[in-house]
Short mmCIF file of C-alpha atoms in Angstrom, two decimals:
data_model
loop_
_atom_site.label_atom_id
_atom_site.label_comp_id
_atom_site.label_asym_id
_atom_site.label_seq_id
_atom_site.Cartn_x
_atom_site.Cartn_y
_atom_site.Cartn_z
CA MET A 1 140.73 130.50 135.48
CA ALA A 2 137.19 129.38 135.89
CA PRO A 3 135.86 131.48 132.99
CA LEU A 4 138.61 130.14 130.72
CA ALA A 5 137.76 126.54 131.68
CA TRP A 6 134.13 127.02 130.86
CA LEU A 7 135.04 128.61 127.51
CA TRP A 8 137.28 125.66 126.62
CA PHE A 9 134.52 123.19 127.51
CA LEU A 10 131.99 125.05 125.33
CA ILE A 11 134.33 125.11 122.32
CA THR A 12 135.07 121.38 122.67
CA TYR A 13 131.36 120.54 122.97
CA LEU A 14 130.44 122.54 119.90
CA ALA A 15 133.27 120.95 117.91
CA MET A 16 132.20 117.44 118.92
CA ASP A 17 128.57 118.22 118.09
CA ALA A 18 129.56 119.52 114.69
CA GLN A 19 131.66 116.39 114.01
CA TYR A 20 128.76 114.14 115.08
CA ASP A 21 126.41 116.08 112.85
CA LYS A 22 128.84 115.75 109.97
CA ASP A 23 129.15 111.98 110.38
CA ALA A 24 125.39 111.50 110.85
CA PHE A 25 124.56 112.57 107.30
CA GLY A 26 126.33 111.05 104.31
CA ILE A 27 126.74 107.97 102.09
CA HIS A 28 126.02 104.92 104.22
CA GLU A 29 125.90 101.17 103.83
CA PRO A 30 125.51 99.36 101.61
CA PHE A 31 128.47 101.24 100.15
CA PRO A 32 129.08 101.05 96.39
CA ALA A 33 131.65 98.32 95.84
CA SER A 34 134.35 98.29 93.23
CA ILE A 35 132.95 96.62 90.13
CA TYR A 36 134.47 94.59 87.29
CA PRO A 37 132.16 94.93 84.30
CA ILE A 38 132.94 93.24 81.00
CA GLU A 39 133.43 95.40 77.95
CA GLY A 40 130.22 95.73 75.97
CA THR A 41 127.92 94.71 78.83
CA GLU A 42 125.65 96.65 81.19
CA THR A 43 126.60 97.53 84.74
CA LYS A 44 124.92 99.32 87.69
CA VAL A 45 126.12 101.16 90.82
CA THR A 46 123.88 102.31 93.71
CA CYS A 47 124.62 104.85 96.46
CA VAL A 48 122.50 105.41 99.61
CA ALA A 49 122.34 108.69 101.59
CA PHE A 50 120.51 109.55 104.83
CA ASP A 51 121.01 111.18 108.25
CA ARG A 52 121.36 108.83 111.24
CA SER A 53 120.37 111.61 113.66
CA GLY A 54 117.28 112.53 111.68
CA ASN A 55 118.20 116.21 111.63
CA LYS A 56 118.83 116.42 107.88
CA THR A 57 117.06 115.12 104.83
CA ALA A 58 118.94 113.84 101.80
CA GLU A 59 118.17 116.02 98.79
CA ARG A 60 120.19 114.45 95.97
CA ILE A 61 123.14 112.22 95.09
CA GLN A 62 125.54 113.19 92.30
CA PHE A 63 127.94 110.80 90.53
CA MET A 64 131.30 112.36 89.72
CA ARG A 65 134.66 111.47 88.12
CA LYS A 66 137.90 112.71 89.71
CA ASP A 67 141.11 112.72 87.66
CA ASN A 68 144.73 112.72 88.82
CA PHE A 69 144.68 116.50 89.19
CA ALA A 70 141.68 116.42 91.57
CA ARG A 71 139.43 117.88 88.94
CA TYR A 72 135.82 116.74 89.06
CA THR A 73 133.56 115.94 86.12
CA ASN A 74 129.86 115.58 86.64
CA ILE A 75 128.37 112.40 85.12
CA THR A 76 125.09 113.30 83.47
CA ALA A 77 122.31 111.27 81.88
CA SER A 78 122.80 110.34 78.22
CA GLU A 79 121.86 107.62 75.73
CA ASN A 80 124.37 105.33 77.42
CA VAL A 81 123.91 106.46 81.04
CA GLU A 82 120.69 106.70 83.02
CA PHE A 83 119.82 107.41 86.66
CA THR A 84 116.95 106.13 88.79
CA GLU A 85 116.10 107.00 92.39
CA ARG A 86 113.76 105.85 95.12
CA ARG A 87 113.14 106.69 98.78
CA GLU A 88 112.52 104.37 101.71
CA PRO A 89 111.72 105.09 105.39
CA ALA A 90 114.52 104.47 107.88
CA VAL A 91 114.45 103.24 111.44
CA PRO A 92 113.97 106.28 113.76
CA PRO A 93 115.61 108.53 114.60
CA ALA A 94 117.27 108.28 111.16
CA SER A 95 115.79 110.29 108.31
CA GLU A 96 114.39 108.97 105.06
CA LYS A 97 116.86 107.03 102.88
CA LEU A 98 117.64 108.13 99.32
CA PHE A 99 118.76 105.48 96.79
CA VAL A 100 120.23 106.55 93.43
CA THR A 101 121.37 104.02 90.82
CA MET A 102 123.60 104.79 87.85
CA THR A 103 123.28 102.40 84.90
CA ILE A 104 125.90 102.24 82.13
CA LYS A 105 124.22 100.40 79.27
CA ASN A 106 127.32 99.65 77.21
CA VAL A 107 130.56 99.64 79.18
CA THR A 108 133.68 100.78 77.33
CA LEU A 109 137.33 101.00 78.31
CA ASN A 110 136.84 104.76 78.83
CA ASP A 111 134.68 103.92 81.86
CA ASP A 112 137.65 102.26 83.56
CA SER A 113 138.85 104.16 86.61
CA SER A 114 142.51 103.43 85.91
CA TYR A 115 142.71 103.85 82.14
CA GLY A 116 139.93 106.34 81.51
CA LEU A 117 140.83 110.02 81.17
CA LEU A 118 138.25 111.11 83.73
CA GLY A 119 139.66 109.08 86.62
CA ARG A 120 137.95 107.30 89.48
CA CYS A 121 134.26 107.51 90.42
CA GLU A 122 132.63 109.07 93.48
CA CYS A 123 129.15 109.52 94.96
CA HIS A 124 128.43 113.02 96.38
CA ALA A 125 125.47 113.36 98.78
CA PHE A 126 123.73 116.69 99.40
CA ALA A 127 121.28 117.52 102.23
CA LYS A 128 118.63 120.22 102.27
CA ARG A 129 119.85 123.57 103.58
CA ASP A 130 123.40 122.22 103.79
CA ARG A 131 126.19 123.32 101.49
CA LEU A 132 128.59 120.66 102.66
CA GLU A 133 128.66 117.55 100.42
CA ARG A 134 129.58 114.06 101.63
CA LYS A 135 131.66 111.81 99.33
CA HIS A 136 132.37 108.12 98.84
CA GLY A 137 134.61 106.72 96.12
CA PHE A 138 134.60 103.45 94.19
CA SER A 139 136.48 102.04 91.21
CA VAL A 140 135.34 100.63 87.88
CA SER A 141 137.71 98.04 86.39
CA VAL A 142 136.63 97.14 82.87
CA ILE A 143 137.58 93.66 81.63
CA SER A 144 138.30 93.74 77.93
CA ARG A 145 137.00 91.07 75.54
CA ASP A 146 140.56 89.97 74.81
CA GLU A 147 140.88 88.70 78.39
CA ILE A 148 137.98 86.23 77.98
CA PRO A 149 138.91 82.72 76.79
CA SER A 150 136.87 81.02 74.09
CA VAL A 151 136.00 77.43 73.19
CA THR A 152 134.89 75.87 69.91
CA VAL A 153 132.97 72.62 69.44
CA SER A 154 133.24 70.65 66.21
CA LYS A 155 130.10 70.88 64.09
CA ILE A 156 128.64 67.49 63.13
CA GLY A 157 125.32 68.10 61.41
CA VAL A 158 123.09 65.22 60.32
CA LEU A 159 124.17 61.60 60.83
CA LYS A 160 122.73 58.29 59.76
CA HIS A 161 121.96 55.33 62.00
CA GLY A 162 125.03 53.14 62.47
CA GLU A 163 127.62 55.84 61.82
CA ASN A 164 130.27 56.86 64.36
CA THR A 165 131.48 60.36 65.16
CA THR A 166 133.65 62.25 67.64
CA LEU A 167 133.00 65.67 69.20
CA THR A 168 135.91 67.86 70.29
CA CYS A 169 136.04 70.98 72.46
CA ASN A 170 139.02 73.21 71.72
CA LEU A 171 140.23 76.14 73.83
CA THR A 172 140.80 78.64 71.03
CA ARG A 173 141.87 81.59 73.22
CA ASN A 174 143.60 81.46 76.59
CA PRO A 175 142.38 83.63 79.47
CA GLY A 176 143.98 86.99 80.15
CA LYS A 177 146.64 87.71 82.74
CA GLY A 178 145.50 86.91 86.26
CA SER A 179 142.51 84.85 85.10
CA VAL A 180 142.13 81.23 86.17
CA LEU A 181 140.26 78.34 84.50
CA LYS A 182 138.02 76.65 87.08
CA ARG A 183 136.09 73.92 85.26
CA ILE A 184 135.45 72.66 81.76
CA SER A 185 132.53 70.28 81.12
CA TRP A 186 130.58 68.35 78.49
CA TYR A 187 126.77 68.59 78.64
CA LYS A 188 124.12 66.88 76.56
CA ASP A 189 120.70 68.50 76.68
CA GLY A 190 121.65 70.09 80.00
CA ILE A 191 122.87 66.82 81.58
CA LEU A 192 126.50 66.61 82.71
CA LEU A 193 128.56 63.98 80.84
CA GLU A 194 132.14 64.80 81.84
CA ARG A 195 133.97 67.45 83.89
CA ILE A 196 137.58 68.44 84.60
CA ARG A 197 138.41 70.79 87.48
CA ASN A 198 141.18 73.40 87.29
CA PRO A 199 142.30 72.42 83.79
CA ASP A 200 145.71 73.56 82.60
CA PRO A 201 145.53 74.84 79.01
CA ASP A 202 149.26 74.17 78.57
CA THR A 203 148.92 70.47 79.47
CA PRO A 204 147.22 68.36 76.76
CA PHE A 205 146.36 65.58 79.16
CA ASP A 206 144.72 68.03 81.56
CA SER A 207 142.01 69.18 79.15
CA LEU A 208 138.59 67.92 78.12
CA GLY A 209 139.05 64.95 75.82
CA PRO A 210 137.06 64.17 72.67
CA LEU A 211 133.55 62.83 73.10
CA VAL A 212 133.01 59.64 71.08
CA LEU A 213 129.39 59.02 70.19
CA ASN A 214 128.55 55.32 70.33
CA ASN A 215 131.38 53.09 69.16
CA ASN A 216 128.75 50.58 68.01
CA GLY A 217 127.00 53.06 65.75
CA ILE A 218 124.87 56.17 66.16
CA ARG A 219 121.40 55.67 67.59
CA SER A 220 118.47 58.03 67.96
CA ARG A 221 119.37 58.61 71.62
CA ASP A 222 122.73 60.05 70.52
CA GLY A 223 120.95 62.97 68.89
CA GLY A 224 120.64 66.20 70.83
CA ASN A 225 122.42 69.39 71.84
CA TYR A 226 126.04 68.97 73.00
CA THR A 227 127.66 71.88 74.89
CA CYS A 228 131.23 72.52 75.98
CA PHE A 229 131.00 74.70 79.10
CA LEU A 230 134.01 76.60 80.47
CA GLU A 231 134.03 78.40 83.84
CA VAL A 232 136.76 81.00 84.41
CA ALA A 233 137.62 83.51 87.16
CA LEU A 234 138.48 86.70 85.27
CA ARG A 235 141.32 88.52 87.03
CA ASN A 236 140.73 85.82 89.64
CA ILE A 237 137.77 87.89 90.94
CA ARG A 238 134.77 87.74 88.64
CA MET A 239 133.32 84.35 87.65
CA TYR A 240 132.39 84.10 84.00
CA ASN A 241 131.13 81.31 81.73
CA VAL A 242 131.83 80.70 78.06
CA SER A 243 130.41 77.89 75.95
CA ASP A 244 129.87 76.54 72.47
CA SER A 245 127.32 74.00 71.28
CA THR A 246 126.47 71.76 68.36
CA MET A 247 123.23 70.02 67.47
CA VAL A 248 123.58 66.38 66.41
CA GLU A 249 120.69 65.23 64.24
CA ILE A 250 119.92 61.61 63.29
CA THR A 251 118.32 61.01 59.91
CA PRO A 252 114.75 59.76 60.52
CA GLY A 253 113.69 56.47 59.02
CA PHE A 254 112.72 52.86 59.61
CA ASN A 255 115.79 50.83 60.60
CA LYS A 256 114.09 47.49 59.99
CA PRO A 257 112.15 46.38 56.90
CA ILE A 258 108.68 47.90 57.03
CA GLN A 259 106.21 45.13 57.71
CA VAL A 260 102.45 45.20 57.78
CA VAL A 261 101.21 44.77 61.35
CA ASN A 262 97.91 42.87 61.58
CA LEU A 263 95.99 43.24 64.79
CA THR A 264 92.63 42.85 66.42
CA SER A 265 91.03 44.79 69.22
CA THR A 266 88.09 44.47 71.57
CA LYS A 267 85.01 46.48 70.72
CA GLY A 268 84.59 49.52 72.96
CA GLU A 269 88.15 49.47 74.26
CA ASN A 270 91.22 51.46 73.18
CA ALA A 271 93.83 50.30 70.68
CA SER A 272 97.47 51.46 70.63
CA LEU A 273 99.71 51.41 67.55
CA GLU A 274 103.46 51.87 68.13
CA CYS A 275 105.39 53.35 65.22
CA ALA A 276 108.82 51.88 64.37
CA ALA A 277 110.23 55.15 62.98
CA GLN A 278 113.44 56.40 64.62
CA GLY A 279 115.55 59.52 64.35
CA PHE A 280 116.28 62.86 66.00
CA PRO A 281 114.51 65.13 65.89
CA LEU A 282 111.63 62.86 64.88
CA HIS A 283 108.23 63.86 63.56
CA VAL A 284 105.63 61.56 62.04
CA GLU A 285 102.22 61.80 60.43
CA TRP A 286 99.41 59.35 61.08
CA LYS A 287 96.99 58.54 58.25
CA TYR A 288 93.87 56.37 58.04
CA GLN A 289 92.23 54.43 55.22
CA LYS A 290 88.84 53.02 56.13
CA LYS A 291 88.15 49.39 55.29
CA GLY A 292 86.68 49.06 51.81
CA GLU A 293 87.54 52.63 50.77
CA ASP A 294 90.29 54.09 48.59
CA PHE A 295 90.34 57.50 50.28
CA VAL A 296 93.23 58.15 52.70
CA ARG A 297 92.62 60.61 55.52
CA PRO A 298 95.96 62.34 56.34
CA CYS A 299 97.15 63.84 59.62
CA ILE A 300 94.55 62.38 61.96
CA ALA A 301 96.59 63.02 65.10
CA ASN A 302 94.91 64.77 68.02
CA ASP A 303 91.67 65.45 66.18
CA SER A 304 89.04 67.63 67.76
CA ASP A 305 86.64 64.82 68.69
CA GLY A 306 89.30 63.01 70.73
CA LYS A 307 89.10 59.81 68.67
CA TYR A 308 92.84 59.76 68.00
CA LEU A 309 95.66 60.72 70.35
CA VAL A 310 99.35 60.70 69.41
CA HIS A 311 101.83 60.62 72.27
CA ARG A 312 105.31 59.48 73.27
CA SER A 313 106.94 59.08 76.67
CA GLY A 314 110.12 60.95 75.71
CA ILE A 315 111.93 62.63 72.83
CA TYR A 316 113.75 59.37 72.05
CA ASN A 317 110.79 57.02 72.49
CA PRO A 318 108.50 55.83 69.67
CA TYR A 319 105.30 57.59 68.72
CA VAL A 320 102.08 55.82 69.68
CA LEU A 321 98.63 56.32 68.15
CA SER A 322 95.81 55.58 70.57
CA ILE A 323 92.35 54.93 69.12
CA THR A 324 89.63 55.41 71.72
CA ASP A 325 86.41 53.40 71.90
CA VAL A 326 87.15 51.13 68.93
CA GLN A 327 84.09 50.29 66.80
CA ASN A 328 83.48 48.51 63.51
CA ALA A 329 83.68 51.87 61.74
CA ASP A 330 87.34 52.08 62.82
CA LEU A 331 88.42 48.97 60.90
CA GLY A 332 90.93 49.58 58.15
CA SER A 333 94.55 50.57 57.63
CA TYR A 334 96.48 53.05 59.74
CA TYR A 335 99.82 54.43 58.55
CA CYS A 336 102.73 55.95 60.47
CA CYS A 337 104.68 58.02 57.93
CA LEU A 338 107.62 60.37 57.88
CA PRO A 339 106.48 63.98 57.28
CA SER A 340 104.96 64.61 53.84
CA ASN A 341 103.03 67.85 54.41
CA CYS A 342 99.91 65.84 55.22
CA SER A 343 99.67 64.26 51.77
CA ASN A 344 97.62 61.11 51.15
CA ASN A 345 100.69 59.21 49.96
CA VAL A 346 101.15 56.00 51.96
CA GLN A 347 103.53 54.21 49.61
CA ASP A 348 106.77 55.87 50.70
CA ASN A 349 108.33 55.91 54.19
CA CYS A 350 105.23 54.56 55.91
CA GLN A 351 104.46 51.69 58.25
CA GLN A 352 101.04 50.06 57.85
CA PHE A 353 98.83 48.77 60.65
CA VAL A 354 95.75 46.78 59.62
CA LEU A 355 92.90 46.62 62.11
CA ARG A 356 91.07 43.63 60.64
CA GLU A 357 88.34 42.66 63.09
CA LEU A 358 86.95 43.21 66.56
CA ASN A 359 86.45 40.70 69.34
CA THR A 360 83.43 40.81 71.58
CA LYS A 361 83.77 41.02 75.34
CA LYS A 362 81.32 38.17 76.02
CA CYS A 363 81.07 34.59 74.70
CA ASP A 364 77.78 32.82 73.99
CA SER A 365 77.22 29.40 75.58
CA LYS A 366 76.20 27.97 72.20
CA PRO A 367 78.28 27.74 69.06
CA SER A 368 77.63 30.76 66.88
CA SER A 369 77.41 30.93 63.14
CA SER A 370 80.79 32.62 63.10
CA SER A 371 82.53 29.56 64.53
CA SER A 372 85.46 28.67 62.34
CA THR A 373 85.95 25.26 60.78
CA VAL A 374 89.25 23.50 61.36
CA THR A 375 90.07 21.12 58.50
CA TRP A 376 92.67 18.41 58.83
CA ILE A 377 94.29 17.22 55.63
CA THR A 378 96.89 14.49 55.33
CA ALA A 379 98.68 12.64 52.57
CA VAL A 380 99.72 9.05 53.26
CA SER A 381 100.49 5.87 51.43
CA VAL A 382 97.62 3.59 50.42
CA GLU A 383 98.58 1.12 53.11
CA GLY A 384 98.42 3.81 55.76
CA ALA A 385 95.15 5.44 54.77
CA PHE A 386 93.11 3.09 56.94
CA LEU A 387 95.41 3.70 59.92
CA VAL A 388 95.08 7.46 59.54
CA ALA A 389 91.31 7.21 59.45
CA ALA A 390 91.32 4.98 62.53
CA THR A 391 93.67 7.34 64.37
CA ALA A 392 91.55 10.39 63.49
CA ALA A 393 88.40 8.61 64.64
CA ILE A 394 90.02 7.68 67.97
CA VAL A 395 91.21 11.27 68.50
CA MET A 396 87.74 12.67 67.81
CA LEU A 397 86.15 10.09 70.12
CA VAL A 398 88.59 10.91 72.94
CA ARG A 399 87.90 14.61 72.51
CA LYS A 400 84.15 14.10 72.75
CA LEU A 401 84.62 12.02 75.91
CA ARG A 402 86.82 14.73 77.39
CA VAL A 403 84.31 17.44 76.49
CA LYS A 404 81.59 15.38 78.19
CA ARG A 405 83.73 15.04 81.29
CA THR A 406 84.51 18.76 81.13
CA LYS A 407 80.84 19.59 81.19
CA GLU A 408 80.30 17.38 84.20
CA ASP A 409 83.13 19.04 86.07
CA SER A 410 82.12 22.50 84.83
CA LYS A 411 85.73 23.13 83.88
CA VAL A 412 87.54 23.68 80.63
CA GLN A 413 90.46 21.30 80.24
CA THR A 414 93.14 20.78 77.63
CA VAL A 415 94.06 17.93 75.32
CA GLU A 416 97.73 17.78 76.09
CA SER A 417 99.04 14.83 74.12
CA ILE A 418 97.92 12.25 71.66
CA TYR A 419 99.93 9.69 73.68
CA LEU A 420 97.73 10.29 76.74
CA GLU A 421 94.53 9.84 74.75
CA ILE A 422 95.24 6.77 72.63
CA GLU A 423 95.25 3.68 74.84
CA ASP A 424 96.08 1.22 72.06
CA LYS A 425 99.85 1.48 71.80
CA SER A 426 99.85 -0.86 68.83
CA VAL A 427 97.91 1.72 66.80
CA THR A 428 100.48 4.34 67.77
CA ASN A 429 103.31 2.05 66.71
CA LEU A 430 101.62 1.30 63.39
CA VAL A 431 101.21 5.02 62.79
CA GLN A 432 104.89 5.53 63.59
CA ASN A 433 105.96 2.74 61.27
CA ASP A 434 103.77 4.10 58.48
CA ALA A 435 105.46 7.49 58.62
CA ILE A 436 102.52 9.44 60.11
CA GLN A 437 103.06 12.42 62.39
CA LEU A 438 100.56 14.39 64.36
CA GLY A 439 102.44 17.55 65.29
CA ALA A 440 101.89 21.19 66.13
CA ALA A 441 102.81 23.33 63.14
CA GLU A 442 101.23 26.64 63.94
CA HIS A 443 100.39 28.55 67.08
CA GLN A 444 97.84 31.32 66.97
CA THR A 445 96.43 33.42 69.72
CA ALA A 446 92.97 32.36 70.75
CA PRO A 447 90.17 34.89 71.05
CA PRO A 448 89.95 36.75 74.36
CA CYS A 449 87.13 34.51 75.64
CA SER A 450 89.30 31.35 75.45
CA LYS A 451 90.60 29.94 78.71
CA GLU A 452 93.89 29.05 77.04
CA SER A 453 95.99 30.99 74.54
CA GLY A 454 96.38 28.93 71.41
CA TYR A 455 94.78 25.85 69.84
CA SER A 456 96.07 22.68 68.15
CA VAL A 457 97.01 22.71 64.50
CA LEU A 458 97.96 19.30 63.02
CA ASN A 459 100.46 19.41 60.18
CA HIS A 460 101.92 16.59 58.09
CA PRO A 461 104.20 16.86 55.05
CA SER A 462 102.94 14.89 52.07
CA VAL A 463 104.24 11.37 51.33
CA ALA A 464 103.95 10.20 47.72
CA GLN A 465 102.71 6.73 46.85
CA GLY A 466 104.79 4.43 44.80
CA ASP A 467 102.96 5.38 41.61
CA GLY A 468 103.53 9.09 42.23
CA SER A 469 99.95 9.89 43.23
CA TYR A 470 98.77 11.11 46.60
CA ALA A 471 96.08 9.67 48.79
CA THR A 472 94.23 12.18 50.95
CA LEU A 473 91.97 11.87 53.89
CA SER A 474 90.13 14.83 55.44
CA ALA A 475 87.99 15.31 58.48
CA SER A 476 86.30 18.45 59.73
CA GLU A 477 84.95 19.58 63.02
CA SER A 478 83.46 22.84 64.21
CA VAL A 479 85.47 24.45 66.99
CA ASN A 480 83.80 27.38 68.71
CA GLY A 481 86.05 30.38 69.38
CA VAL A 482 88.82 29.32 66.94
CA ASN A 483 89.52 31.41 63.86
CA GLY A 484 91.25 30.11 60.76
CA ILE A 485 91.79 26.74 59.04
CA SER A 486 94.60 24.44 60.14
CA ASN A 487 96.13 21.60 58.12
CA PHE A 488 98.02 18.47 58.94
CA ASN A 489 100.21 16.21 56.75
CA SER A 490 102.26 13.19 57.62
CA PRO A 491 106.09 12.74 58.45
CA ALA A 492 107.91 10.03 60.32
CA TYR A 493 106.91 9.99 63.95
CA VAL A 494 104.11 10.76 66.33
CA ASN A 495 104.66 14.04 68.13
CA GLN A 496 102.95 15.59 71.12
CA VAL A 497 100.21 18.06 70.22
CA PRO A 498 99.70 21.06 72.53
CA ALA A 499 96.01 21.23 71.78
CA ASN A 500 94.77 24.14 73.89
CA GLU A 501 91.17 24.60 72.84
CA TYR A 502 88.06 26.09 74.26
CA MET A 503 85.30 23.88 72.84
CA ASN A 504 81.58 23.60 73.32
CA GLY A 505 80.19 20.05 73.60
#
C-alpha cells in the first residue's frame, strides 16, 4: 500500500502544480468591463496579461468575437479598428505586463454583442512556448442615436434696447426605454440661471419654464450665449449630456442723446474718457482730431507708443480711452464711434470729447496774466441805481477786508453770505424794496489749486424802467484762479451767495 500512497500523492501534487501554473498566467485586473458606447462615437477596450509566478512571459493578446455557435472570429486591424500595445514591469515575482488596447473609431450597431452577427467579445492571451490560451469575455452594448433625447432652444437673433423677449427650451425627443432624465438647466455664458432635478417629460409643470429676458426692456447685460443643458442616464447606466444654445445680440448704439463732453486735465497726468455706447457684442473705434486741425486720425486705440490705451472692466462695461502723460499737443477732440472700418467720419454714431485746456499742478503766489475777469452786470430802475452802486461798493470793501484778514491768518476763507458782510440792515432793506437780488446763478468747478470747489456768480434778471429803457451798472474785479465771466441782474429779494473763491490780496 505504501507505493500506491506515494503514487497518489505525486499525481495530486503534479495536478495542483499544473492548476497553479495555469492560473498564474492569463488576463488579469484591471479586467475589461462591459462598455456602452454611443452609435457613431469612438470607444476603447484594454486587456492586460502577465504571469503572477514569473515563469511565463506574455507574448500577445488577441481580440476575438464568439457567436452563438461557439465559432470564433479574429478581430483584425482596419480603417475603423486599430490596436496599440505597451509593456510595463510588474512587482516580482510576476513577469512583465502586456497591455493591448483595441480602438473602434466609429461604433456601429454591428459592434453590439447582442445584436451583431459575430457575437460577444473576448480577449485571448498567449504566452511564449505555451500553446494554451487564456480567455476573458466582455460585452459591447451600443446605444443607438434614437435613444438619446434632444432639446431645442428658440432662436432670438438681434434685439434692440428696450425690447422684451422670451427664451424656451423644448424637449423634442424623449429618451429611449430604460433611460432617465436627471437634470435640465438654463445657463448664460456658463453661469447657472435655473435648474430642475429629475424632470418628468410627461408633466408640463415639471419641466424647464420659459426664460423671460428683462420685463422692463432688454439691456446690454441681457446679451450673451444662453444654453439649455439636459443630463440623462442612458439605459440608466451611462451619463450623457445634450444641449442647445442661442446667441442673443443687442444692437449697439447710444441710448441717450449724444452730447459733447467738455473736460480739462492736469498737465503730465492721465486722462480717461468713458464712452456711452452700449450693446452686445460691442466694439468701438476711437478717433482724434488735434486742436486747430481738420485732419481726423482714426483708430488710435492701443498705439505702439503707449500714448492711448483702450480698456473695459467687463464685456458689459463701457469702453474707456486713457491718454497718458497729457500735454498741450494732446488738446483737441476725441471721438468714440461705432465701427466704421477706421474711416475718418465722425459725424455719424460718434460721441465727442473735447479736451480744451490743461491745468498746472502749481499755483503762483501772484496773480498771473491769465487771471480771468469776473464782470457783474445789473439792470435796475433809476431810483435803485444808486443803491446798487452803494451795495456793490460795500461788498467789494468787505471782501478786501476779509482778504486782508486772511493774509494775516495765513488761511483762505470763504465769503458765505451777503447778510453776514453788510452791517447796515437798512441798506439791505432798501435793496429788497427796490427789487434787487444778489443770488448764485451758476456753479463752476474751480481750478485744482483752489481751496474750495466753486466761486460766486451774481445773477439778476433785468427790470425795465418806466420809459422802457434799462439802466445798467457794471463793476469788474480780477479774481486769480477763476475762469470765465459771470453776470448778475436784479429780481425781488436778497439771496445768500455761496461765494467760494480763492483770491489773492
